[in-house]
PDB file of C-alpha atoms in Angstrom:
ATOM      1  CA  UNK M   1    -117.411 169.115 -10.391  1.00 55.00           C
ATOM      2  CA  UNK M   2    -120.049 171.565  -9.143  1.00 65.00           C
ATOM      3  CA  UNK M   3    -118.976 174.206 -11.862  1.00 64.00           C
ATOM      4  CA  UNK M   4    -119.202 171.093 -14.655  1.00 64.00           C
ATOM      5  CA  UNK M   5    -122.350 170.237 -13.326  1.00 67.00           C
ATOM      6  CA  UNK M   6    -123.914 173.975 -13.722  1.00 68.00           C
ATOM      7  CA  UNK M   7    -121.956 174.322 -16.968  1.00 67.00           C
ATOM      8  CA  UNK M   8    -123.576 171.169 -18.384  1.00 65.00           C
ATOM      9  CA  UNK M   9    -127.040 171.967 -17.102  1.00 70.00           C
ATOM     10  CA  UNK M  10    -126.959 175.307 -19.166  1.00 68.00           C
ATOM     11  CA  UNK M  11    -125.188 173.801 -22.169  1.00 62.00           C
ATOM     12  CA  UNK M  12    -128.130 170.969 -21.878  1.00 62.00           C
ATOM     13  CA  UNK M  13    -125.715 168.110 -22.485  1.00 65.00           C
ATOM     14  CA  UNK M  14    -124.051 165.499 -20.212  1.00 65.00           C
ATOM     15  CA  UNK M  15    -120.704 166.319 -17.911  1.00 67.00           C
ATOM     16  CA  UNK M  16    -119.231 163.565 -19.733  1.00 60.00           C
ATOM     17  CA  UNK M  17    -119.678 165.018 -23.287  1.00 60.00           C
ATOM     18  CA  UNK M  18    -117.640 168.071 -21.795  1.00 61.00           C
ATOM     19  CA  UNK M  19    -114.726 166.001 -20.701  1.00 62.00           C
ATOM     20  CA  UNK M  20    -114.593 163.300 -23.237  1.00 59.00           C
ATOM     21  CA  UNK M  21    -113.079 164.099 -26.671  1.00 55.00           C
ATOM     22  CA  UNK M  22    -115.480 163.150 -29.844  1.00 54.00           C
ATOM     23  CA  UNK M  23    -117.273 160.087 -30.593  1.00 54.00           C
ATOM     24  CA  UNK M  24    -114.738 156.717 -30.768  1.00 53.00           C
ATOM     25  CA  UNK M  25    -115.843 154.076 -33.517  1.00 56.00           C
ATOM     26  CA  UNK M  26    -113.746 151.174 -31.523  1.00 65.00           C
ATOM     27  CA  UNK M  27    -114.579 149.114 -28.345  1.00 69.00           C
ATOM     28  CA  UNK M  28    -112.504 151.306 -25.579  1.00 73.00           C
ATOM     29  CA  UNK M  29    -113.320 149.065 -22.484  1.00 72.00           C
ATOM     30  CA  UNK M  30    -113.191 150.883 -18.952  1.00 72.00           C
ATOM     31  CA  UNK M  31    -110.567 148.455 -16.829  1.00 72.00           C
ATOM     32  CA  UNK M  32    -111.253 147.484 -13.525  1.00 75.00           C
ATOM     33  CA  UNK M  33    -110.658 150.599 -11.290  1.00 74.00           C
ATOM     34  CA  UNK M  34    -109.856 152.794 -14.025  1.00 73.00           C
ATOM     35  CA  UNK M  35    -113.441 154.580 -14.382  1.00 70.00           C
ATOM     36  CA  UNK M  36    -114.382 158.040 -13.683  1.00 71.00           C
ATOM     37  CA  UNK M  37    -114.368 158.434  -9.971  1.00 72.00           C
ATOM     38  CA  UNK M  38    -116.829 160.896  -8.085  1.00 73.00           C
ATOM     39  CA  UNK M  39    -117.026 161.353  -4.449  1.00 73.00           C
ATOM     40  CA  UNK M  40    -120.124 162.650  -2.845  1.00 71.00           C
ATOM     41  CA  UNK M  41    -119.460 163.838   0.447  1.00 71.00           C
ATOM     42  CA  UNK M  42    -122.766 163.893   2.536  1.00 67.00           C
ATOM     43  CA  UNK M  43    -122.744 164.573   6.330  1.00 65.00           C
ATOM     44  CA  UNK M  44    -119.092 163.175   7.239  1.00 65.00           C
ATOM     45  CA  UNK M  45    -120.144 160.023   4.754  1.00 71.00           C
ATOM     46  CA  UNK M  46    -118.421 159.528   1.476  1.00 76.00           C
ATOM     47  CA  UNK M  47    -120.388 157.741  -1.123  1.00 77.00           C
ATOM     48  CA  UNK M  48    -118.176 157.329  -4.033  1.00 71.00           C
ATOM     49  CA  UNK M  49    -119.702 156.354  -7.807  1.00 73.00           C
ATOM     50  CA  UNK M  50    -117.317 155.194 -10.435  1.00 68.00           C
ATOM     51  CA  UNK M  51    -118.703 155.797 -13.612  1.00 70.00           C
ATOM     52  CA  UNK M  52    -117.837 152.834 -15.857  1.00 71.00           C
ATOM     53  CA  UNK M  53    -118.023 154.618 -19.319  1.00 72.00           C
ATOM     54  CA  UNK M  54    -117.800 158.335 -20.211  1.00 63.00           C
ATOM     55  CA  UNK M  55    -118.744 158.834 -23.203  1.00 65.00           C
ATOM     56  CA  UNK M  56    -120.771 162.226 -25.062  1.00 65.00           C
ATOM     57  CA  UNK M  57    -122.548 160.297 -27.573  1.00 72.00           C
ATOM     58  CA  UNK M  58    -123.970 157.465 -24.951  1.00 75.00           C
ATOM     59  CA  UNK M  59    -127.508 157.032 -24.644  1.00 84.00           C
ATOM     60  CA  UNK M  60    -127.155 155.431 -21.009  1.00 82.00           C
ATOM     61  CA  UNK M  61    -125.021 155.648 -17.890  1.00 83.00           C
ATOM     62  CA  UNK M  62    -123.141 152.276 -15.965  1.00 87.00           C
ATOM     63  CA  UNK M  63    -121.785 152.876 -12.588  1.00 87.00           C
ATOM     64  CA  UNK M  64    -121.126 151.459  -9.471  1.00 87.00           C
ATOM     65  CA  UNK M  65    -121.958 153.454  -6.336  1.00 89.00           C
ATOM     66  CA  UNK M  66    -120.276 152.587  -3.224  1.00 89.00           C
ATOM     67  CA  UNK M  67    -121.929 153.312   0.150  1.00 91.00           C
ATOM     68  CA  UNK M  68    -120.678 153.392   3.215  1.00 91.00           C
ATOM     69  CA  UNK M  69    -122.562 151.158   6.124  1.00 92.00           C
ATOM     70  CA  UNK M  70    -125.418 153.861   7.461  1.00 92.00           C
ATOM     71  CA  UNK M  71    -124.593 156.045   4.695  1.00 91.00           C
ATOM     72  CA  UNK M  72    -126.872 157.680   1.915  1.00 89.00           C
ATOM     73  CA  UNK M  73    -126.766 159.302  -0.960  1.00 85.00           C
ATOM     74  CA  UNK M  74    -127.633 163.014  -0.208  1.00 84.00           C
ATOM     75  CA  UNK M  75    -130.765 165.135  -0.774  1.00 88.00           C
ATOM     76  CA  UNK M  76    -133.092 163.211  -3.135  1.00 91.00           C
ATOM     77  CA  UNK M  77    -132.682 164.083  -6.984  1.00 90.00           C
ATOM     78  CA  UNK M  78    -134.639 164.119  -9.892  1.00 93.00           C
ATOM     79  CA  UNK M  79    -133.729 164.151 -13.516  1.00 90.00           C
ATOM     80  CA  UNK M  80    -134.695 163.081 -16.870  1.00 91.00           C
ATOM     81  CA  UNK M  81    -135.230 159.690 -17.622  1.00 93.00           C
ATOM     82  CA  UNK M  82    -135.226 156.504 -16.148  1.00 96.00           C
ATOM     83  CA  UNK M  83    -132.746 154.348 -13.860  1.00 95.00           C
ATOM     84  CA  UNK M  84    -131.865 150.720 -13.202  1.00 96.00           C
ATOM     85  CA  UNK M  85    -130.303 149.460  -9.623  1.00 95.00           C
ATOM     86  CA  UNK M  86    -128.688 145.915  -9.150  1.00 96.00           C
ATOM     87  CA  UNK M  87    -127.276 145.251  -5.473  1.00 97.00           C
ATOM     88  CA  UNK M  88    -123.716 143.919  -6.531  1.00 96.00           C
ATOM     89  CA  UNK M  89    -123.670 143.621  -2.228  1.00 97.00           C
ATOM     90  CA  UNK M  90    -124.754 144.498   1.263  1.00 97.00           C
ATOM     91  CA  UNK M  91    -128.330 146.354   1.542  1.00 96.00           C
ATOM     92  CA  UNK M  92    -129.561 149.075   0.045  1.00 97.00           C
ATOM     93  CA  UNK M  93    -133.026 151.146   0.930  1.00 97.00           C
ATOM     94  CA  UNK M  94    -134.340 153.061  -2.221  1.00 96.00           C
ATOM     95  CA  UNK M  95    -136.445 156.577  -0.887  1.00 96.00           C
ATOM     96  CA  UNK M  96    -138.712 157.139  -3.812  1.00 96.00           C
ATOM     97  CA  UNK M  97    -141.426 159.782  -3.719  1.00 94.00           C
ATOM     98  CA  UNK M  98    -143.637 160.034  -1.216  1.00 88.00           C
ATOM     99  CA  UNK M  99    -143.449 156.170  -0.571  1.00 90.00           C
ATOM    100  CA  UNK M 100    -142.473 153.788   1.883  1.00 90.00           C
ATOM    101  CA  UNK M 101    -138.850 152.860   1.249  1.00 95.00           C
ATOM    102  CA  UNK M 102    -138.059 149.810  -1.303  1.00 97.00           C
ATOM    103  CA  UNK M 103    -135.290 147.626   0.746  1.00 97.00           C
ATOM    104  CA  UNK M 104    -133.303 145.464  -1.941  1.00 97.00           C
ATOM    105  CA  UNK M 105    -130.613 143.297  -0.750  1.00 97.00           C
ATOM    106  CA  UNK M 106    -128.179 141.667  -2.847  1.00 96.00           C
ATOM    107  CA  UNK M 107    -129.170 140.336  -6.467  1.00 97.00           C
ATOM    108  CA  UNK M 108    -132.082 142.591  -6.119  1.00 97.00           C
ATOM    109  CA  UNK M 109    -133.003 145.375  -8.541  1.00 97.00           C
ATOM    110  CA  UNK M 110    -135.755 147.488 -10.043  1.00 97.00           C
ATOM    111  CA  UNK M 111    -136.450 150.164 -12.867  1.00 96.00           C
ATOM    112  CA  UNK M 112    -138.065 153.118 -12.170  1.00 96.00           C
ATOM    113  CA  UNK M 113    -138.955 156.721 -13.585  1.00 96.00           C
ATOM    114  CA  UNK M 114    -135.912 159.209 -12.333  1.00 94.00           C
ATOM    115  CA  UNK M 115    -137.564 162.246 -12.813  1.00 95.00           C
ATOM    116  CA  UNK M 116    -139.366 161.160  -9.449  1.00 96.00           C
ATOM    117  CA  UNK M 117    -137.023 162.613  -6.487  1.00 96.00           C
ATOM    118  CA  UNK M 118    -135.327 159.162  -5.048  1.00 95.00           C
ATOM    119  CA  UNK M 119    -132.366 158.795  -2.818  1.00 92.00           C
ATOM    120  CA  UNK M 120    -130.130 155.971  -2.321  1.00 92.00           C
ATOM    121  CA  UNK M 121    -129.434 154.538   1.665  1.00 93.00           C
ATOM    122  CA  UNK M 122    -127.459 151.891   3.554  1.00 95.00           C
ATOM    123  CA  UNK M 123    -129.373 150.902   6.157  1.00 95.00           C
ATOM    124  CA  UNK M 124    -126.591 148.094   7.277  1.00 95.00           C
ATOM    125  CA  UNK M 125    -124.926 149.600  10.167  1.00 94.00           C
ATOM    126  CA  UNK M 126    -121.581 147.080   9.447  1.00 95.00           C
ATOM    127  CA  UNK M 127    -121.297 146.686   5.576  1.00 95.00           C
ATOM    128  CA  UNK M 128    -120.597 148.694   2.406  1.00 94.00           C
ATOM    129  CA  UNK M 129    -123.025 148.586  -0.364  1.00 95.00           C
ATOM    130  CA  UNK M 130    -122.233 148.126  -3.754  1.00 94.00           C
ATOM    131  CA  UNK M 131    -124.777 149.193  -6.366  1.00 95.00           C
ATOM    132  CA  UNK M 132    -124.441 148.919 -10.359  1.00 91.00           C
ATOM    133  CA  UNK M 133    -126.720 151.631 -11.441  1.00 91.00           C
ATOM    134  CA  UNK M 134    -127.718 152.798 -15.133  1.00 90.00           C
ATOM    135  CA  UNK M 135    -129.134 155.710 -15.962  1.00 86.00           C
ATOM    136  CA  UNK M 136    -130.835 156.611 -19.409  1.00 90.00           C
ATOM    137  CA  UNK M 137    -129.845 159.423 -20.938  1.00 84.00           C
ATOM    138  CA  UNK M 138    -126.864 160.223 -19.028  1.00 78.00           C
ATOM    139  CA  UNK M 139    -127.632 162.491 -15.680  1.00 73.00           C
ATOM    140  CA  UNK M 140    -123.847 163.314 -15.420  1.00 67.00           C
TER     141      UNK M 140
END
């Protein structure tokens, strides 16, 4: 995934335009558990993101990131555009900036500017956290 990553950052188009074929003029729905699956190891964590659409063409990115109870995302990230987070479930601590962390618990969300560096956290020592979160344009 690293190589696609750097691949994608030089070609200056999304991961998922290099590993989907061309643009598809029909519905194609993403079935429950059947979505591109990344795992993001992170100090003997795993946070795992299923993307729920792949597509080179889209304009914005669903997924649903998985975190482990007392787990976080990794090194805070930046990139263009802007992001949405919903708590599906559990608790999840948003590091953005320089300012205090945002707590949202479930049925929570907010919007905000991505090319700020922002970090996702579980600060629930007993429960996984389940986070639909869309990115616009695509970041992978």
């Amino acid at each position: 995934m690293a190589c696609l990553r750097r691949l994608s950052e030089a070609l200056r188009v999304p991961v998922s335009s290099l590993l989907m074929e061309g643009p598809q003029a029909n519905l194609q729905p993403v079935r429950r558990g059947q979505g591109f699956i990344f795992k993001r190891h992170n100090a003997g964590s795993l946070v795992v993101e299923e993307f729920l659409h792949m597509h080179g063409a889209a304009r914005m990115q669903p997924e649903v990131m998985f975190i482990p109870a007392g787990s976080d995302s990794g090194e805070p990230l930046a990139h263009l555009g802007e992001e949405f987070l919903y708590v599906l479930s559990g608790c999840v601590g948003l590091q953005y900036g320089g300012q205090q962390e945002l707590i949202l618990e479930e049925g929570d969300s907010v919007y905000f500017d991505s090319t700020v560096p922002h970090r996702y956290r579980n600060p629930d020592l007993t429960r996984l956290a389940r986070v639909l979160v869309v990115c616009s344009p695509p970041s992978f």
